[in-house]
Amino acid sequence: MTGDFPVALILIAGGLLVPVLGLRMRAVLTLLLPVAAFVCVLAVPEGTHAQVEFLGAQLSLMRVDRLSLLFSYVFLLATFLAAIYALHEDDSMQQAATLLYAGSALGAVFAGDLLTLFIFLEIAAVSSAVLVWARRTKESFRAGMRYLAVQLAAGMLVLAGIAVRAAEGYGLAFDHIGLNGPGAWLILLGLGIKCAFPLLHNWLQDAYPEATATGTVVLSAFTTKLGIYALARGFAGTELLIYVGTAMAAFPIFYAVIENDLRRVLAYSMNNQLGFMVVGVGIGSELALNGAVAHAFADILFKGLLFMSMGAVLLRAGTVKGSELGGLYKSMPWTTGFCIVGAASISAFTLFSGLITKSMIMSAAAGEGYIMVWQVLLFASAGVFHHAGIKIPYFAFFSHDSGIRCKEAPPSMLIAMGGAAALCIGIGCAPGLFYQLLPYAVTYAPYSPTHILDQLQLLVFSALAFAVLMRTGIYPPELKSVNLDTDWTYRRLLPAIWGAMERGYRYAADAMWSMLQPPLRGIIRSIRTAHQPGGLMAKTWTTGGTALWMMVLLLAYLITYLA
Amino acid sequence: MKGNDKRYWLDDPGNVTGLYRGLWILGILLLLCDLFLHKHEDFDFAGWPFFYGFYGFLACVALVITAKGLRRLLMRGENYYDR
């Protein structure tokens, strides 16, 4: 295969075809297309292919190197697992949106220039919003609108950045960008929204938990990881990102502890894991970059697995609110087991995927001497075990028995969760094999006795802290609630300011009217008197009177002429 | 559904307490390993005995207590945004 065929088109064309197919064919298509695309990706040689002229610009749709290949593998894996997961349901809107979204994510990964990247980011933004709307509730519609607005704004920032850079003479190349001008800053800001940088993060926690069981699983795989991919390509070694990432890793875990909606807890936890990746990109050494992209790969699988298990709970128990759940291990033992595998992976337990990827970033931070950053990341590591590793399985499946007795998840969901769980354990058990996929050669050894012992101590004592706080009653109970986050600014503050401005305008307009009314009335009255029937201006004049006035006028003219 | 009145192993509070004690024993054993293993750490302070255990415990307690305090500032009713 020459590589001149853009692989993304396989999924995108499939997505466009889905709505006109029957139920059986749709299911087959969603399963087969990621496999077909994967075969194509394997056959494509490294290099830049599929170059086309568009509006006078040279675009390259297939830049194949180790970095883009790694992300394409995991994106296709996630698409395939999500297709299995959704086999029990029949929703052509969701299937079409999933294929379009996954296809555009693949297109963005293989984009060799910034314009192609932008175009695919925009298709991804719109198709992913459809995934939020596929829940078909009032809340999901509103959340989807907010999500779309934020995503399109991010896209506009990227486009503005591209335009400014082109004007600065940098061209459209999508290689290392670095912070070398206003264009680069605009692109970084746009990508920062996609990566959920602190204060730009809240679209994620707002929209993801409002999607369907499958929708959230699909959403969790692509947009944020595309952001990480683009940062790794364009902004590796940008020191600012180290501090941005550190803040990202630390602050969402406080929210995760008090959040009641367990899928929203996972969304906060996603923010925290993205923070680790951003730190890795910011450090920019080969070890750190390997760690960042490896962690993105692992995160797609274990976060997908955790979202899948919560999706199964949503389907069977009808809710994922911690305050309503508990004791579900009795009804859903398999889901419980898979959820625990996901929890162990995100917490970086020995022999699970998170350990061999996150520790590369930690080691790189320590190796470069970032003491404070390293300490905050260690705090975030303990915290992630606390809120994602323990809280999620504990409140959903154990805790006090809620009395809910439901069926185990359907076989399609169980198979998908089983596949994801097997990959999480496989990556953790065979790091050497996995490391071969990474962009740079790996010399790092994750399983040193020191590291194993350190990590186990950290995790066991985090668990003990949870147990002690639980048994002493200090741990905050799960309460029906929402917690204010930055979305408050555009869901409450801005509407309130707008409302106040509207009221202020109306008040000012009223005041001005009442002030102007008396003189205006007077003017109107005098005009009316002059023009009404019988008024001075509406009167018909006699011929004699008019002739007299003409004479006066001519006389006046004569006098002024002679004078 | 199945097992409505079935007693599970975890339904017995005694077993839960057993697990809890087991976790403490595991933790203490892991701390003791620090005294026998010669560790290679990137930072000196990380080589102090019991560093990771204490850090993990204190980090989580601090996390939970801070988050609990944040609730007063941030928590609203479930229908806050529905007007």
XYZ file of C-alpha atoms in Angstrom:
646
model
C 0.000 0.000 0.000
C 1.404 3.379 -0.991
C -0.095 5.403 1.822
C -1.690 7.948 -0.491
C -5.136 6.935 0.716
C -6.189 8.817 3.876
C -7.177 6.054 6.319
C -9.520 8.412 8.155
C -11.861 8.317 5.161
C -12.656 4.638 5.832
C -14.337 5.520 9.129
C -15.799 8.814 7.922
C -17.367 7.230 4.817
C -18.701 4.429 7.044
C -20.208 6.988 9.380
C -21.998 8.677 6.491
C -23.260 5.323 5.245
C -24.612 4.106 8.597
C -27.953 5.975 8.616
C -29.143 4.284 5.411
C -28.256 0.719 6.476
C -30.299 -1.874 8.330
C -29.720 -2.846 11.948
C -27.596 -5.955 11.301
C -25.415 -4.286 8.660
C -24.823 -1.269 10.882
C -23.508 -3.448 13.698
C -21.219 -5.351 11.314
C -19.947 -2.094 9.837
C -19.097 -0.538 13.213
C -17.061 -3.649 14.069
C -15.374 -4.153 10.700
C -14.370 -0.594 9.833
C -11.897 -0.078 12.704
C -10.329 -3.452 11.855
C -10.086 -2.520 8.163
C -8.580 0.859 9.052
C -6.091 -0.871 11.369
C -4.962 -3.189 8.579
C -4.463 -0.146 6.327
C -2.458 1.657 9.009
C -0.195 -1.373 9.419
C 0.413 -1.479 5.675
C 1.298 2.206 5.270
C 5.030 2.954 5.116
C 6.449 5.750 7.291
C 6.739 9.116 5.587
C 4.466 11.891 4.351
C 1.846 10.825 1.838
C -1.443 11.942 0.317
C -0.324 15.475 -0.500
C -2.973 17.610 -2.147
C -3.316 21.196 -3.323
C -6.167 23.045 -1.660
C -6.815 26.774 -2.174
C -3.206 27.209 -3.127
C -1.889 25.518 0.004
C 0.002 22.230 0.096
C -1.822 19.874 2.488
C -0.582 16.465 3.581
C -3.259 14.112 4.859
C -1.006 11.204 5.851
C 2.095 11.991 7.900
C 3.063 8.550 9.191
C 5.692 8.362 11.925
C 6.016 6.576 15.251
C 4.103 9.272 17.135
C 1.110 9.350 14.792
C 1.125 5.543 14.498
C 0.960 5.052 18.280
C -2.104 7.304 18.579
C -3.748 5.719 15.535
C -3.407 2.248 17.106
C -5.042 3.247 20.358
C -7.754 5.312 18.657
C -8.727 2.332 16.513
C -8.569 0.015 19.511
C -10.902 2.337 21.413
C -13.278 2.562 18.427
C -13.402 -1.230 18.168
C -13.997 -1.743 21.914
C -16.709 0.917 21.912
C -18.388 -0.811 18.958
C -18.490 -4.104 20.873
C -19.718 -2.291 23.984
C -22.656 -0.799 22.054
C -23.730 -3.984 20.269
C -26.793 -4.481 22.477
C -28.287 -1.123 21.541
C -29.632 0.190 18.275
C -29.045 3.870 17.738
C -27.957 4.837 14.238
C -27.396 8.454 15.280
C -24.879 7.365 17.886
C -23.203 4.839 15.583
C -22.816 7.392 12.793
C -21.492 10.055 15.178
C -19.027 7.571 16.699
C -17.566 6.610 13.322
C -17.360 10.236 12.157
C -15.764 11.291 15.448
C -13.247 8.431 15.460
C -12.481 8.988 11.777
C -11.845 12.689 12.229
C -9.664 11.974 15.275
C -7.638 9.608 13.101
C -7.457 12.255 10.380
C -6.177 14.817 12.888
C -3.500 12.401 14.116
C -2.226 11.796 10.588
C -2.467 15.481 9.601
C 0.858 16.713 8.295
C -0.089 20.390 8.293
C -2.004 22.730 10.577
C -4.913 23.356 8.218
C -5.708 19.659 7.890
C -5.431 19.369 11.678
C -7.912 22.229 12.084
C -10.419 20.760 9.615
C -10.441 17.373 11.340
C -10.627 18.991 14.794
C -13.779 20.799 13.670
C -15.441 17.634 12.322
C -14.528 15.935 15.597
C -16.079 18.802 17.587
C -19.415 18.649 15.786
C -19.701 14.846 15.654
C -18.821 14.538 19.342
C -21.512 17.070 20.243
C -23.983 14.763 18.485
C -22.810 12.011 20.841
C -23.810 14.168 23.821
C -27.202 14.914 22.251
C -27.778 11.189 21.614
C -28.897 10.857 25.255
C -31.986 12.798 24.083
C -32.765 14.576 27.351
C -33.232 18.277 28.002
C -30.064 18.342 30.127
C -27.965 16.585 27.514
C -29.206 18.954 24.819
C -28.164 21.986 26.826
C -24.863 20.426 27.884
C -24.192 19.498 24.246
C -24.789 23.094 23.153
C -22.394 24.399 25.795
C -19.881 21.717 24.795
C -20.137 22.620 21.120
C -19.735 26.327 21.829
C -16.535 25.685 23.794
C -15.128 23.269 21.210
C -15.819 25.608 18.308
C -14.281 28.493 20.235
C -11.167 26.358 20.730
C -11.167 25.607 17.003
C -11.441 29.311 16.192
C -8.441 30.063 18.423
C -6.419 27.389 16.624
C -7.485 28.780 13.234
C -6.652 32.345 14.269
C -3.263 31.098 15.458
C -2.651 29.320 12.157
C -3.545 32.488 10.225
C -1.309 34.691 12.374
C 1.579 32.240 12.006
C 1.095 32.074 8.268
C 1.213 35.883 8.174
C 4.383 35.777 10.301
C 5.896 33.621 7.568
C 5.993 30.253 9.360
C 3.790 28.495 6.795
C 1.379 25.697 7.608
C 3.829 23.016 8.745
C 2.659 21.040 11.787
C 6.014 20.410 13.463
C 7.572 21.876 16.565
C 5.896 25.250 17.161
C 7.139 26.471 20.549
C 6.097 29.759 22.129
C 7.591 32.082 19.515
C 4.880 34.604 18.759
C 1.212 35.512 19.131
C 0.179 32.847 16.606
C 1.787 30.115 18.682
C 0.085 31.413 21.833
C -3.312 31.311 20.125
C -2.744 27.726 18.978
C -1.584 26.738 22.478
C -4.688 28.319 23.991
C -6.965 26.468 21.562
C -5.221 23.175 22.222
C -5.280 23.993 25.949
C -9.066 24.023 25.836
C -9.031 20.625 24.102
C -6.647 19.295 26.784
C -8.776 20.831 29.567
C -6.100 23.135 31.035
C -6.991 24.545 34.476
C -9.863 27.066 34.240
C -10.458 25.946 30.645
C -11.372 22.447 31.815
C -14.977 22.509 32.831
C -16.583 21.629 29.484
C -15.303 18.109 30.149
C -17.019 17.604 33.507
C -20.079 19.417 32.208
C -20.712 17.431 29.020
C -19.216 13.942 29.377
C -21.467 12.743 32.217
C -24.554 13.890 30.280
C -23.956 11.540 27.327
C -25.254 7.965 27.013
C -23.402 4.975 28.490
C -21.614 4.395 25.178
C -21.337 8.084 24.302
C -19.213 8.888 27.361
C -16.908 5.928 26.651
C -16.329 7.190 23.103
C -15.956 10.833 24.172
C -13.353 9.965 26.787
C -11.025 8.488 24.154
C -10.461 11.187 21.577
C -10.729 14.963 22.054
C -8.447 15.379 25.074
C -5.906 12.862 23.763
C -5.826 14.688 20.421
C -4.920 17.771 22.422
C -2.082 15.877 24.115
C -0.906 14.542 20.749
C -0.846 18.029 19.239
C 0.978 19.424 22.278
C 3.557 16.620 22.091
C 4.130 17.448 18.437
C 4.067 21.231 18.657
C 5.025 22.269 22.169
C 7.389 19.608 23.556
C 9.813 21.128 26.049
C 7.710 24.248 26.738
C 8.491 24.793 30.418
C 5.219 26.601 31.100
C 3.405 23.323 30.447
C 5.162 21.664 33.396
C 3.458 24.056 35.808
C 0.150 24.018 33.954
C 0.175 20.211 34.058
C 1.103 20.120 37.733
C -1.846 22.343 38.592
C -4.068 20.153 36.413
C -2.947 17.004 38.174
C -3.619 18.433 41.631
C -6.733 20.594 41.740
C -9.402 18.339 40.147
C -8.916 15.650 42.777
C -10.466 17.874 45.440
C -13.569 18.098 43.288
C -13.480 14.363 42.627
C -13.643 13.623 46.359
C -16.872 15.603 46.891
C -18.604 14.892 43.562
C -21.653 12.644 43.714
C -22.118 11.682 40.039
C -19.561 8.890 39.596
C -19.084 9.559 35.879
C -18.342 13.183 36.773
C -15.819 11.907 39.331
C -14.158 10.055 36.455
C -14.223 13.222 34.356
C -12.332 15.058 37.108
C -9.968 12.144 37.349
C -9.422 12.393 33.609
C -8.326 15.987 34.132
C -5.840 14.788 36.717
C -4.350 12.142 34.398
C -4.132 14.653 31.544
C -2.123 16.804 33.941
C 0.548 14.101 34.165
C 0.725 13.958 30.359
C 1.001 17.742 30.039
C 3.878 17.714 32.554
C 5.588 15.045 30.435
C 5.194 17.156 27.296
C 6.461 20.218 29.160
C 9.633 18.460 30.324
C 10.160 17.378 26.732
C 13.019 14.882 27.214
C 12.777 11.585 25.337
C 11.831 9.773 28.563
C 9.194 12.383 29.435
C 7.649 12.435 25.962
C 7.590 8.650 25.848
C 5.898 8.739 29.255
C 3.337 11.331 28.157
C 2.209 9.478 25.038
C 2.415 6.064 26.729
C 0.217 7.402 29.520
C -2.236 8.748 26.946
C -2.378 5.262 25.411
C -2.896 3.574 28.779
C -5.398 6.208 29.912
C -7.633 5.690 26.872
C -7.904 2.042 27.866
C -8.289 2.255 31.643
C -10.427 5.383 31.636
C -12.519 3.823 28.895
C -12.855 0.701 31.046
C -13.929 2.727 34.089
C -16.462 4.685 32.029
C -17.700 1.379 30.572
C -18.285 -0.073 34.027
C -20.149 3.061 35.131
C -22.124 2.945 31.868
C -23.162 -0.614 32.708
C -24.278 0.580 36.148
C -26.214 3.442 34.533
C -27.940 0.989 32.201
C -28.869 -1.536 34.879
C -29.377 0.530 38.022
C -30.630 3.645 36.208
C -28.263 6.031 37.980
C -24.571 6.602 38.700
C -25.086 8.834 41.728
C -22.949 7.655 44.631
C -25.710 8.625 47.054
C -28.139 6.155 45.413
C -25.804 3.212 44.819
C -24.097 0.564 46.922
C -23.909 -3.197 47.211
C -24.094 -3.737 43.456
C -21.325 -6.368 43.561
C -24.057 -8.811 44.487
C -25.924 -8.187 41.240
C -23.058 -7.284 38.910
C -20.014 -9.313 39.974
C -18.309 -9.261 36.556
C -18.745 -5.523 36.126
C -17.367 -5.090 39.654
C -14.283 -7.129 38.764
C -13.616 -5.218 35.545
C -14.120 -1.908 37.326
C -11.525 -2.945 39.914
C -9.041 -3.764 37.123
C -9.600 -0.262 35.696
C -9.250 1.218 39.179
C -5.990 -0.677 39.798
C -4.648 0.468 36.437
C -5.398 4.165 36.946
C -3.945 3.918 40.459
C -0.707 2.460 39.039
C -0.671 -0.810 40.955
C 2.157 -3.213 40.207
C 1.415 -5.270 37.069
C -1.229 -2.796 35.822
C -0.805 -0.384 32.920
C -0.777 2.929 34.810
C 2.372 1.973 36.704
C 4.625 1.504 33.702
C 3.479 4.692 31.966
C 3.020 7.248 34.742
C 6.314 6.352 36.415
C 8.206 7.415 33.279
C 6.825 10.943 33.727
C 7.572 10.929 37.473
C 11.093 9.669 36.823
C 11.681 12.311 34.145
C 10.463 15.062 36.528
C 12.805 13.786 39.249
C 15.691 13.380 36.804
C 15.380 17.021 35.717
C 15.351 18.123 39.336
C 11.782 19.453 39.596
C 11.382 18.744 43.332
C 8.134 20.634 43.912
C 6.552 19.325 40.734
C 7.513 15.798 41.674
C 6.024 16.183 45.152
C 2.752 17.533 43.821
C 2.601 14.673 41.302
C 3.189 12.182 44.131
C 0.318 13.824 46.028
C -1.817 13.564 42.895
C -0.843 9.880 42.553
C -2.027 9.165 46.079
C -5.134 11.236 45.385
C -6.024 9.434 42.188
C -5.995 6.125 44.000
C -8.179 7.688 46.619
C -10.907 9.109 44.380
C -10.779 6.906 41.277
C -9.202 3.726 42.586
C -11.233 3.403 45.773
C -14.162 5.811 45.637
C -15.556 4.639 42.286
C -15.713 0.880 43.007
C -16.490 1.426 46.695
C -19.544 3.663 46.363
C -20.933 1.887 43.300
C -20.414 -1.728 44.199
C -19.747 -1.940 47.961
C -20.505 0.681 50.627
C -23.899 0.240 52.326
C -26.316 -2.007 50.424
C -28.706 0.271 48.506
C -31.108 -2.631 48.031
C -30.840 -2.329 44.240
C -30.994 -5.790 42.683
C -30.499 -5.724 38.926
C -29.257 -7.894 36.108
C -25.572 -8.231 35.262
C -24.462 -6.065 32.316
C -25.333 -7.449 28.851
C -22.732 -9.751 27.203
C -21.643 -7.074 24.696
C -20.667 -4.739 27.521
C -18.945 -7.516 29.450
C -16.892 -8.581 26.411
C -15.770 -4.998 25.755
C -14.875 -4.496 29.422
C -13.059 -7.834 29.437
C -11.036 -6.809 26.385
C -10.078 -3.471 27.893
C -9.205 -5.118 31.221
C -7.022 -7.701 29.472
C -5.147 -4.909 27.675
C -4.638 -2.982 30.944
C -3.124 -6.059 32.594
C -1.226 -7.074 29.453
C 0.486 -3.674 29.163
C 1.309 -3.757 32.872
C 2.755 -7.257 32.734
C 4.717 -6.906 29.495
C 6.142 -3.371 29.558
C 9.012 -4.319 27.227
C 6.613 -5.238 24.465
C 4.551 -2.093 24.911
C 7.600 0.190 25.099
C 8.582 -0.942 21.581
C 5.625 1.036 20.227
C 6.807 4.336 21.755
C 8.334 7.127 19.629
C 11.798 6.932 21.233
C 13.915 3.950 22.307
C 13.236 3.102 25.963
C 15.916 2.272 28.513
C 13.635 2.865 31.509
C 12.930 -0.135 33.751
C 9.652 0.297 35.661
C 9.960 -2.755 37.884
C 12.905 -1.981 40.127
C 12.482 -3.287 43.716
C 12.690 0.290 45.017
C 9.912 1.510 42.752
C 7.632 -1.453 43.470
C 8.006 -1.022 47.224
C 7.591 2.773 47.111
C 4.460 2.563 45.031
C 2.910 -0.201 47.159
C 3.575 1.744 50.336
C 2.019 4.860 48.842
C -1.095 3.006 47.706
C -1.624 0.823 50.781
C -1.357 3.821 53.071
C -3.699 5.842 50.853
C -6.163 2.971 51.206
C -5.593 2.947 54.964
C -6.304 6.679 55.096
C -9.613 6.033 53.301
C -10.469 3.167 55.656
C -9.607 5.158 58.777
C -11.588 8.215 57.621
C -14.509 5.970 56.680
C -14.583 4.100 59.965
C -14.248 7.270 62.035
C -17.035 8.942 60.067
C -14.814 11.842 58.993
C -15.130 10.938 55.310
C -17.702 13.244 53.698
C -20.818 11.257 52.779
C -22.069 11.161 49.194
C -24.769 13.836 48.971
C -27.203 14.761 46.232
C -25.584 17.945 45.053
C -23.751 19.839 42.375
C -20.453 21.601 43.017
C -19.693 24.998 41.563
C -16.861 24.986 39.055
C -15.804 27.340 36.273
C -18.953 26.465 34.307
C -20.695 28.615 36.930
C -19.229 31.638 35.140
C -21.099 30.928 31.916
C -24.121 29.175 33.363
C -24.792 31.676 36.148
C -22.454 34.678 36.280
C -22.595 35.721 32.614
C -26.387 35.211 32.338
C -26.743 37.188 35.579
C -24.553 40.001 34.248
C -26.499 39.950 30.978
C -29.769 40.065 32.907
C -28.511 42.970 34.999
C -27.402 44.805 31.857
C -30.787 44.220 30.283
C -32.587 45.517 33.363
C -30.212 48.476 33.548
C -30.841 49.344 29.913
C -34.580 49.112 30.359
C -34.405 51.325 33.469
C -32.233 53.897 31.694
C -34.490 53.868 28.641
C -37.562 54.357 30.821
C -35.928 57.202 32.725
C -34.822 58.909 29.544
C -38.300 58.545 28.053
C -40.031 60.018 31.039
C -37.532 62.903 30.996
C -37.972 63.585 27.274
C -41.688 63.000 27.213
C -42.971 66.507 28.260
C -40.914 68.511 25.717
C -41.523 65.895 23.005
C -45.212 65.988 23.711
C -45.116 69.790 23.309
C -43.338 69.547 19.945
C -45.739 66.869 18.742
C -48.699 68.937 19.846
C -47.518 72.059 18.017
C -46.806 70.058 14.826
C -50.209 68.535 15.063
C -51.872 71.968 15.572
C -50.080 73.308 12.516
C -50.958 70.355 10.293
C -54.377 69.226 11.472
C -57.450 70.142 9.373
C -57.917 73.829 9.815
C -54.302 74.205 11.044
C -51.983 76.861 9.679
C -50.060 74.551 7.285
C -53.084 72.532 6.141
C -55.199 75.575 5.195
C -56.014 76.380 1.577
C -55.128 79.967 0.736
C -57.032 82.395 -1.439
C -55.612 83.380 -4.880
C -55.541 87.035 -3.908
C -53.591 86.309 -0.730
C -51.054 84.251 -2.663
C -50.636 86.998 -5.330
C -50.054 89.520 -2.544
C -47.347 87.339 -0.988
C -45.694 86.906 -4.405
C -45.564 90.667 -4.809
C -44.006 91.061 -1.368
C -41.409 88.426 -2.292
C -40.520 90.115 -5.600
C -40.296 93.487 -3.899
C -37.951 92.092 -1.291
C -35.797 90.597 -4.071
C -35.688 93.911 -5.919
C -34.620 95.770 -2.809
C -31.829 93.333 -1.966
C -30.657 93.348 -5.624
C -30.442 97.149 -5.773
C -29.039 97.608 -2.307
C -33.845 -11.350 41.482
C -31.263 -13.835 42.606
C -29.798 -13.757 46.078
C -32.275 -11.383 47.636
C -31.851 -12.939 51.054
C -28.471 -14.547 50.423
C -25.809 -13.582 52.977
C -22.549 -12.526 51.401
C -19.159 -12.751 53.052
C -18.858 -8.967 53.181
C -22.295 -8.650 54.839
C -20.680 -9.777 58.079
C -19.142 -6.722 59.825
C -16.619 -9.043 61.469
C -15.156 -9.932 58.094
C -14.916 -6.260 57.109
C -13.032 -5.545 60.326
C -10.781 -8.507 59.513
C -9.997 -6.997 56.120
C -9.290 -3.640 57.724
C -6.826 -5.206 60.182
C -5.259 -7.207 57.379
C -4.641 -3.977 55.482
C -2.856 -2.475 58.506
C -0.689 -5.592 58.832
C 0.178 -5.380 55.127
C 1.039 -1.704 55.508
C 3.286 -2.325 58.509
C 5.044 -5.174 56.693
C 5.680 -2.872 53.733
C 7.122 -0.243 56.080
C 9.427 -2.860 57.599
C 10.719 -3.715 54.110
C 12.156 -0.176 54.006
C 14.601 -1.140 56.739
C 16.019 -4.070 54.779
C 15.963 -2.913 51.161
C 18.734 -0.654 49.946
C 16.777 1.872 47.902
C 17.915 4.007 44.988
C 15.968 7.257 45.033
C 16.216 10.403 42.914
C 15.830 12.685 45.934
C 17.451 12.218 49.364
C 14.226 12.789 51.296
C 12.491 10.038 49.311
C 15.080 7.617 50.721
C 14.041 8.266 54.342
C 12.473 5.158 55.830
C 8.662 5.069 55.645
C 8.597 8.201 53.427
C 6.091 6.869 50.891
C 3.776 5.374 53.505
C 3.561 8.570 55.497
C 3.277 10.710 52.384
C 0.409 8.616 51.038
C -1.463 8.616 54.337
C -1.035 12.303 55.077
C -1.736 13.328 51.486
C -5.056 11.514 51.502
C -6.134 12.800 54.897
C -5.251 16.349 53.852
C -7.056 15.848 50.544
C -10.272 14.635 52.137
C -10.369 17.238 54.892
C -9.669 20.098 52.467
C -12.270 18.788 50.036
C -14.798 18.476 52.855
C -14.135 22.121 53.750
C -14.545 23.125 50.101
C -18.059 21.718 50.180
C -19.195 24.686 52.272
C -18.038 26.997 49.528
C -18.984 24.991 46.461
C -21.883 22.676 47.210
C -25.335 23.574 45.930
C -28.611 21.706 45.601
C -28.920 19.113 42.870
C -31.287 21.322 40.846
C -29.188 24.456 41.194
C -28.763 24.975 37.454
C -32.345 24.035 36.543
C -33.694 27.308 37.979
